[in-house]
C-alpha positions as CSV (number, residue, x, y, z in Angstrom):
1,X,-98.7,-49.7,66.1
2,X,-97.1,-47.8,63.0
3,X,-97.5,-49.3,59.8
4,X,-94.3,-51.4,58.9
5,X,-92.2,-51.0,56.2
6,X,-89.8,-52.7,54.2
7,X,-87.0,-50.7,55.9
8,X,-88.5,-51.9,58.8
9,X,-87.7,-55.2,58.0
10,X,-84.3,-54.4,57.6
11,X,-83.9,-54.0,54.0
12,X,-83.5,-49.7,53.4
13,X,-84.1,-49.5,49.4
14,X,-82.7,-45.8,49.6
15,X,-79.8,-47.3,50.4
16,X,-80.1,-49.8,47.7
17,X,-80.7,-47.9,44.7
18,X,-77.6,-46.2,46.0
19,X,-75.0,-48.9,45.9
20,X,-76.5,-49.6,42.4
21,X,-76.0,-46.5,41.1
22,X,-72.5,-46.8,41.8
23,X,-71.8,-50.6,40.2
24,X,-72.5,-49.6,36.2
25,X,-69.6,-47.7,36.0
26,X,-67.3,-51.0,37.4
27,X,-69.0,-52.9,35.2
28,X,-68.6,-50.9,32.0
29,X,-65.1,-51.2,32.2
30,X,-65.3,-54.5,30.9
31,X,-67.4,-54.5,28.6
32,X,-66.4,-55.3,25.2
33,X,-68.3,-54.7,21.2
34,X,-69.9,-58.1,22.1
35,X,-72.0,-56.3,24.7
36,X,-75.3,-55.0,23.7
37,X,-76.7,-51.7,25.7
38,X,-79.5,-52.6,27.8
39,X,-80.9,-49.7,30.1
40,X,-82.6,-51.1,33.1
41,X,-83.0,-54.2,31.5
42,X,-83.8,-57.7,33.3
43,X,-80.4,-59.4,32.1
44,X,-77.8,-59.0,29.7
45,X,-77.1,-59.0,26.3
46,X,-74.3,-60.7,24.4
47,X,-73.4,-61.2,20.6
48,X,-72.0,-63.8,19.6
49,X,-72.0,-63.3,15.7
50,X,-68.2,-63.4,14.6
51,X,-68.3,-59.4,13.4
52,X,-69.3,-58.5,17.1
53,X,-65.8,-58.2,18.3
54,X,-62.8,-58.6,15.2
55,X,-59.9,-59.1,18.0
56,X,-61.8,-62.7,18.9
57,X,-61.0,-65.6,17.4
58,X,-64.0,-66.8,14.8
59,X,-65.3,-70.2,15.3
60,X,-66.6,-72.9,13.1
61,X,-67.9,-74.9,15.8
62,X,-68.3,-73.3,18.9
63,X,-68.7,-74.5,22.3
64,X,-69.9,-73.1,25.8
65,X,-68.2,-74.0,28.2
66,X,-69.7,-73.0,32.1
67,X,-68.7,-73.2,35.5
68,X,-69.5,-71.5,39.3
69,X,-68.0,-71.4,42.1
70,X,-67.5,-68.5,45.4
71,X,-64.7,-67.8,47.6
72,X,-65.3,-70.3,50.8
73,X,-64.1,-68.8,53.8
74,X,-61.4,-66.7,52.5
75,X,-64.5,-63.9,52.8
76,X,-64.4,-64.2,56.8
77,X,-60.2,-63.1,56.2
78,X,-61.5,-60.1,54.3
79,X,-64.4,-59.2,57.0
80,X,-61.8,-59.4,59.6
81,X,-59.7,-57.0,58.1
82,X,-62.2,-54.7,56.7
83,X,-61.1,-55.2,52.6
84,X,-63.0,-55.9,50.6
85,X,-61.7,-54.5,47.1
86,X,-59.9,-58.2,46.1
87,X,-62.2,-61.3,47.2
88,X,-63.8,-60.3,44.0
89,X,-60.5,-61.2,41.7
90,X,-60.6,-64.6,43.8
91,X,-64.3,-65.1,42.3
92,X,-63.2,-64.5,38.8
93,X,-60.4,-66.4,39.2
94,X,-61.9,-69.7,40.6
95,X,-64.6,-69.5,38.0
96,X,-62.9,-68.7,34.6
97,X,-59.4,-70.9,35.8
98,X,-61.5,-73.8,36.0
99,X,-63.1,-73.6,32.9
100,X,-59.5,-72.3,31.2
101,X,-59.4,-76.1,31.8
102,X,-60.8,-77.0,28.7
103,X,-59.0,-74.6,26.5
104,X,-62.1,-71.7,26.4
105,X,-61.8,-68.5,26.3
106,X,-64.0,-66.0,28.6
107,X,-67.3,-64.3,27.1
108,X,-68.9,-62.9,30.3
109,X,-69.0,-63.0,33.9
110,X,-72.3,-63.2,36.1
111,X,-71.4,-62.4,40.4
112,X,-74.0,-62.9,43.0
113,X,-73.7,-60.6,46.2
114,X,-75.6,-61.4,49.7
115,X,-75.0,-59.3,52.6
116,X,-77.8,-58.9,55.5
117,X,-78.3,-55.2,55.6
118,X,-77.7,-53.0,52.9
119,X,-74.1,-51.0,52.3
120,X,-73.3,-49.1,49.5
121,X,-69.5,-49.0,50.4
122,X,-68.9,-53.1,51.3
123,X,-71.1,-53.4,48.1
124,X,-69.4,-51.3,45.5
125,X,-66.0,-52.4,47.0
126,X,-67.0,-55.9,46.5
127,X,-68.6,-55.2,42.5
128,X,-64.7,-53.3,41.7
129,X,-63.2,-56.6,42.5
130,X,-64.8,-58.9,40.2
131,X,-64.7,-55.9,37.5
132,X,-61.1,-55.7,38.3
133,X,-60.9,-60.0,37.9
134,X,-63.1,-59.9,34.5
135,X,-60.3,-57.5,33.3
136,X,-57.6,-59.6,34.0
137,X,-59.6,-62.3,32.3
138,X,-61.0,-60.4,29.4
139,X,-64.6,-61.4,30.5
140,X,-67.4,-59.4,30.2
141,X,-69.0,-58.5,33.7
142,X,-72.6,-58.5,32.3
143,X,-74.4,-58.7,35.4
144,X,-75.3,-60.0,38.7
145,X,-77.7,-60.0,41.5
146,X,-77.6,-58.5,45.0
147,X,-79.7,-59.7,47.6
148,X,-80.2,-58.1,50.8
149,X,-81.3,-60.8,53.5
150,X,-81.5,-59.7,57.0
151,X,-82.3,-63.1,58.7
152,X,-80.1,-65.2,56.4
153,X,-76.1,-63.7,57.4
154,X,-75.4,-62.1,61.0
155,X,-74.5,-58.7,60.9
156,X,-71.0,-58.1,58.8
157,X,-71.2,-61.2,57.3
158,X,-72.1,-61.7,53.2
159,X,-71.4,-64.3,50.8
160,X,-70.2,-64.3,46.9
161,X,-70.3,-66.6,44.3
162,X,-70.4,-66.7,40.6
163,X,-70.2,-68.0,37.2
164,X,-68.9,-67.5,34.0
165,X,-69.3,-68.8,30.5
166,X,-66.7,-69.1,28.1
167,X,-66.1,-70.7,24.3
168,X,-63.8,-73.0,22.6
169,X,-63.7,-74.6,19.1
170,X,-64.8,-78.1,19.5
171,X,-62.1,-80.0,17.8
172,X,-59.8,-77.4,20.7
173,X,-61.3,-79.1,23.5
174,X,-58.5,-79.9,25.8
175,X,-60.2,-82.6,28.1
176,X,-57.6,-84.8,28.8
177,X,-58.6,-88.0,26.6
178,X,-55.3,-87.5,24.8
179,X,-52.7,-87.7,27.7
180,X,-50.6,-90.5,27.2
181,X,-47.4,-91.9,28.5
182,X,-44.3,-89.4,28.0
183,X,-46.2,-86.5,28.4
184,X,-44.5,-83.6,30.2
185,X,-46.1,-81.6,33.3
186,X,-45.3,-78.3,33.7
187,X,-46.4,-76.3,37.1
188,X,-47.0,-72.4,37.4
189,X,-46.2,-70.6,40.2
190,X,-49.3,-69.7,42.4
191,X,-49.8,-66.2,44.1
192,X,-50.3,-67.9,47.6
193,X,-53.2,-69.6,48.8
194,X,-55.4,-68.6,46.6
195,X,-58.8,-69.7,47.9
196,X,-58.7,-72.7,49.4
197,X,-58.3,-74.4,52.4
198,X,-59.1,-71.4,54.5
199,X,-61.1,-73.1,57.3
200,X,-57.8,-74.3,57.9
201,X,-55.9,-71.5,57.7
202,X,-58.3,-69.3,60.2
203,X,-58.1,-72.3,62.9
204,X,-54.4,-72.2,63.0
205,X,-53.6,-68.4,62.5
206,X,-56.8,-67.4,64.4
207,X,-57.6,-69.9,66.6
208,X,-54.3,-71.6,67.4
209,X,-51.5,-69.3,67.4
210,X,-53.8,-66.2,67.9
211,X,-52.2,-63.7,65.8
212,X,-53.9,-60.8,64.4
213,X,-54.5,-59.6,61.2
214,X,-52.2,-57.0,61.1
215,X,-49.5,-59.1,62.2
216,X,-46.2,-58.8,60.6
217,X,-45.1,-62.4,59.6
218,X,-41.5,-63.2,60.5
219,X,-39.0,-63.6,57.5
220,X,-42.2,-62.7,54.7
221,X,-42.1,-58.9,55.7
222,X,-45.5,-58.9,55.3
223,X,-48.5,-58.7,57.8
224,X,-50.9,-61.9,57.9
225,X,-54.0,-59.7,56.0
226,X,-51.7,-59.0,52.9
227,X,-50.7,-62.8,52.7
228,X,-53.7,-64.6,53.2
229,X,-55.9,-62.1,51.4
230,X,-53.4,-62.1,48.2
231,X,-55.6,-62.3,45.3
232,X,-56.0,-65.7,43.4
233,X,-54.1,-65.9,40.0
234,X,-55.7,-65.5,36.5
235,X,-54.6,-67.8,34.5
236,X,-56.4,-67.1,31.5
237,X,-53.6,-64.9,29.4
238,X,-51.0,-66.9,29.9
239,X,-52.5,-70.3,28.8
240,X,-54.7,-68.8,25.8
241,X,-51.4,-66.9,24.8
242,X,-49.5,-70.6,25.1
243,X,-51.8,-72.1,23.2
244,X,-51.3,-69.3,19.9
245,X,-48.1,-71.1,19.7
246,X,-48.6,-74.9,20.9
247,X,-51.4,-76.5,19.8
248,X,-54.1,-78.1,21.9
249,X,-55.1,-81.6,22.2
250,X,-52.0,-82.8,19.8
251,X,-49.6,-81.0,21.5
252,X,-51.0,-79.3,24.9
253,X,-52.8,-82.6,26.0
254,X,-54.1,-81.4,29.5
255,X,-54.9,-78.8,32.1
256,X,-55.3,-78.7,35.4
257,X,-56.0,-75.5,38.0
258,X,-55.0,-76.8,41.5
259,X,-57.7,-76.3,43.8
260,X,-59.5,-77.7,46.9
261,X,-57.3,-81.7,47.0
262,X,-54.3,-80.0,45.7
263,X,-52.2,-81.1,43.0
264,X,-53.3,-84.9,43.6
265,X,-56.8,-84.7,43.3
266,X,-56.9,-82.4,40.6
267,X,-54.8,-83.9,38.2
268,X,-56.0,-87.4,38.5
269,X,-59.2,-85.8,37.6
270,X,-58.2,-85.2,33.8
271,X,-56.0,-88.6,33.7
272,X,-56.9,-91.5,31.3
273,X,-57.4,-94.9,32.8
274,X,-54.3,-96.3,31.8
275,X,-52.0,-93.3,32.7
276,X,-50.2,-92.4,36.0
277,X,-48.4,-88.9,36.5
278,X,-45.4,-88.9,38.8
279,X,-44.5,-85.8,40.1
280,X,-41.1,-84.6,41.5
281,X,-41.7,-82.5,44.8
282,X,-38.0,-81.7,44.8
283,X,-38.6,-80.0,41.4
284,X,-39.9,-77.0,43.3
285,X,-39.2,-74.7,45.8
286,X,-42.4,-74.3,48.3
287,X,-43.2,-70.6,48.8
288,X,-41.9,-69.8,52.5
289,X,-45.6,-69.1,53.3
290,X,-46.5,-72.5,53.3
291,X,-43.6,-73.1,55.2
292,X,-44.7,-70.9,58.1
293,X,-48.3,-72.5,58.2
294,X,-46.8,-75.5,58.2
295,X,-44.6,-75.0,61.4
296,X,-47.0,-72.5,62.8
297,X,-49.9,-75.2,62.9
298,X,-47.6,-78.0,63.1
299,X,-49.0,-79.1,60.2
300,X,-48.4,-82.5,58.3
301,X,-46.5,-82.5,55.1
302,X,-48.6,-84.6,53.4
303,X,-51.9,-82.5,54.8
304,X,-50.4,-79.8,53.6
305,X,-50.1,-81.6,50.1
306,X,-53.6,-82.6,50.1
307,X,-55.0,-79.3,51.2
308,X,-52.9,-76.4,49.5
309,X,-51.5,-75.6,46.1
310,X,-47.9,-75.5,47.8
311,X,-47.1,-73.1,45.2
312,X,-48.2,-74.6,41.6
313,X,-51.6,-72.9,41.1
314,X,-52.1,-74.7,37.5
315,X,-50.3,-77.3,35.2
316,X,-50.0,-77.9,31.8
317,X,-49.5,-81.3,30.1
318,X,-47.6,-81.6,27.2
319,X,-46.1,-83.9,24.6
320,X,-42.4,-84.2,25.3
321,X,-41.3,-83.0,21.8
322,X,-42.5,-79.4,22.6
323,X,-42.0,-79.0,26.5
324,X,-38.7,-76.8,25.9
325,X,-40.6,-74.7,23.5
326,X,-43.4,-74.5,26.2
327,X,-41.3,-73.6,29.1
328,X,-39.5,-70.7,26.9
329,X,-43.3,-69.6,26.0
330,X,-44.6,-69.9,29.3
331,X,-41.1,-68.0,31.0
332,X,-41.4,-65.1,28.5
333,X,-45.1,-65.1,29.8
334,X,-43.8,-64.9,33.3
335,X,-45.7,-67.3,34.3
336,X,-42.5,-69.1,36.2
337,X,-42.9,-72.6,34.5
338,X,-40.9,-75.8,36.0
339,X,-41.8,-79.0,34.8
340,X,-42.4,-81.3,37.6
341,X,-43.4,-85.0,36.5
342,X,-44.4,-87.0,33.7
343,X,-46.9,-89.0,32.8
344,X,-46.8,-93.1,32.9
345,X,-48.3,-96.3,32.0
346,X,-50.4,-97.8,34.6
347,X,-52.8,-100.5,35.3
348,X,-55.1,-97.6,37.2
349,X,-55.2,-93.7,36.9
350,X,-53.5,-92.0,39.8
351,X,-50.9,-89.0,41.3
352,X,-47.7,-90.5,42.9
353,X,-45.3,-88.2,44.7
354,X,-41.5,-89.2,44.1
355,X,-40.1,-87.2,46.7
């Protein structure tokens, strides 16, 4: 018997060394002055000394603020078409939105790639997306880890998650503990899906109506891989660019990014005891691709409320003296602000629909 071998095993570190020779450049492109060179280094270096990087805001009181998360099954929609260059933007996205929550700004960006064999290609492909997504953020992509795992994922599968770490002034925390009745809620237009509620979507595209990926989707013009794999939206510009203007806490009382629950869940999440938010669904128009899930599944309206964005991928809470001044921001933003509820007294903390 010939002596074994890692490559044996089925993990080739030719190959390897050769998908990481081609990440540094992707990841470069994001650095900023705060990042310290490191060759070959075990992890990354950032400053955080107020001189590092003059275009950040200084603080007196700094707070990290930290969150992971991965792409759910939105990854078997990219293997099944054979892209892989955006799933990385939905990492970025579901990490840094959610801790936009509090009013932080991005630092850096950490991804985590695991495939079962190695491939340069799927790999660097994979790395340009969250690159791409730390861009649109302004977080530095600092490092990551990929792991090669042959008896982990079947063959074509991989998984990606990350986590990011941002900052915020303390007395800038936007947690919620200053909602109170009156309060103004103003939605922003989603780019789609975004990435949840996948398993869903794959069991009635996939499974139910059997239509394949390259599927032109009546009355979107579109084929089904373009619309479900449309990257999540970044959020980050556009609220820390509101917040130059209206202040947080006193006057931007909340934020919400509507994930996994929808807009239910995820607002009662940052609602004080005594409040209650009522939201208009009239106030809207649904994006027709919810509209053709819904009818293609048949799906329940009120499933597809608790499941999907239904086209408001974050909200903003605000006192009602500045909501005009916050819609004009968030409009010359283009972030397509309509303000769709407000907040009430109630006995218990809640989301109720009015229409």
């Amino acid at each position: 018997m010939p002596p074994l071998t890692y490559q044996s095993a089925g993990v080739d570190l030719a190959l390897y060394d050769q998908a990481m020779a081609r990440l540094p450049q992707w990841m470069q492109r994001t650095h900023t002055p705060r990042v310290l060179p490191l060759v070959d280094g075990f992890a990354g270096l950032f400053r955080l000394h107020k001189t590092a990087d003059p275009r950040r805001r200084t603080y007196d009181d700094p707070v990290l603020v930290s969150g992971t998360d991965g792409v759910g099954t939105k990854l078997k929609v990219a293997q099944r078409a054979g892209r892989f260059d955006t799933v990385g933007i939905d990492l970025v996205a579901m990490c840094v939105n959610d801790c936009l929550c509090l009013g932080a700004e991005p630092l850096f960006f950490l991804d985590y790639l695991a495939l079962p064999q190695d491939d340069p290609d799927r790999i660097e492909q994979l790395v340009k997306g969250v690159a791409e997504g730390c861009l649109q953020a302004g977080a530095a992509l600092l490092g990551g880890e990929t792991a090669i795992m042959p008896d982990v994922y079947a063959p074509g599968e991989f998984d990606l998650a990350g986590f990011a770490v941002h900052v915020v002034e303390r007395a800038r925390v936007i947690d919620g503990s200053t909602i109170r009745p009156g309060d103004v809620a103003i939605g922003l237009a989603s780019s789609g899906f975004h990435s949840n509620g996948y398993s869903l979507v794959r069991k009635v595209v996939f499974e139910q109506a059997d239509l394949s990926i390259d599927a032109v989707i009546p009355g979107l013009n579109r084929t089904v891989a373009d619309v479900l794999l449309e990257p999540t939206r970044i959020y980050v510009p556009t609220i820390l660019r509101l917040l130059e203007s209206v202040a947080p806490r006193t006057e931007v009382t909340g934020l919400a990014h509507i994930t996994g629950g929808g807009l239910r869940d995820n607002l009662e999440r940052i609602l004080p005891a005594d409040c209650r938010l009522v939201i208009d669904r009239r106030s809207w128009t649904v994006p027709a691709l919810f509209t053709w899930l819904q009818e293609l599944g048949p799906i329940e309206r009120e499933e597809m409320f608790r499941t999907f964005n239904m086209g408001i991928g974050f909200v903003v809470l605000v006192r009602p003296e500045v909501a005009e001044t916050a819609v004009r921001r968030l409009e010359a933003l283009a972030a397509h602000p309509t303000v769709i509820g407000r907040v009430a007294a109630a006995e218990h903390r809640g989301v109720v629909w009015a229409g």
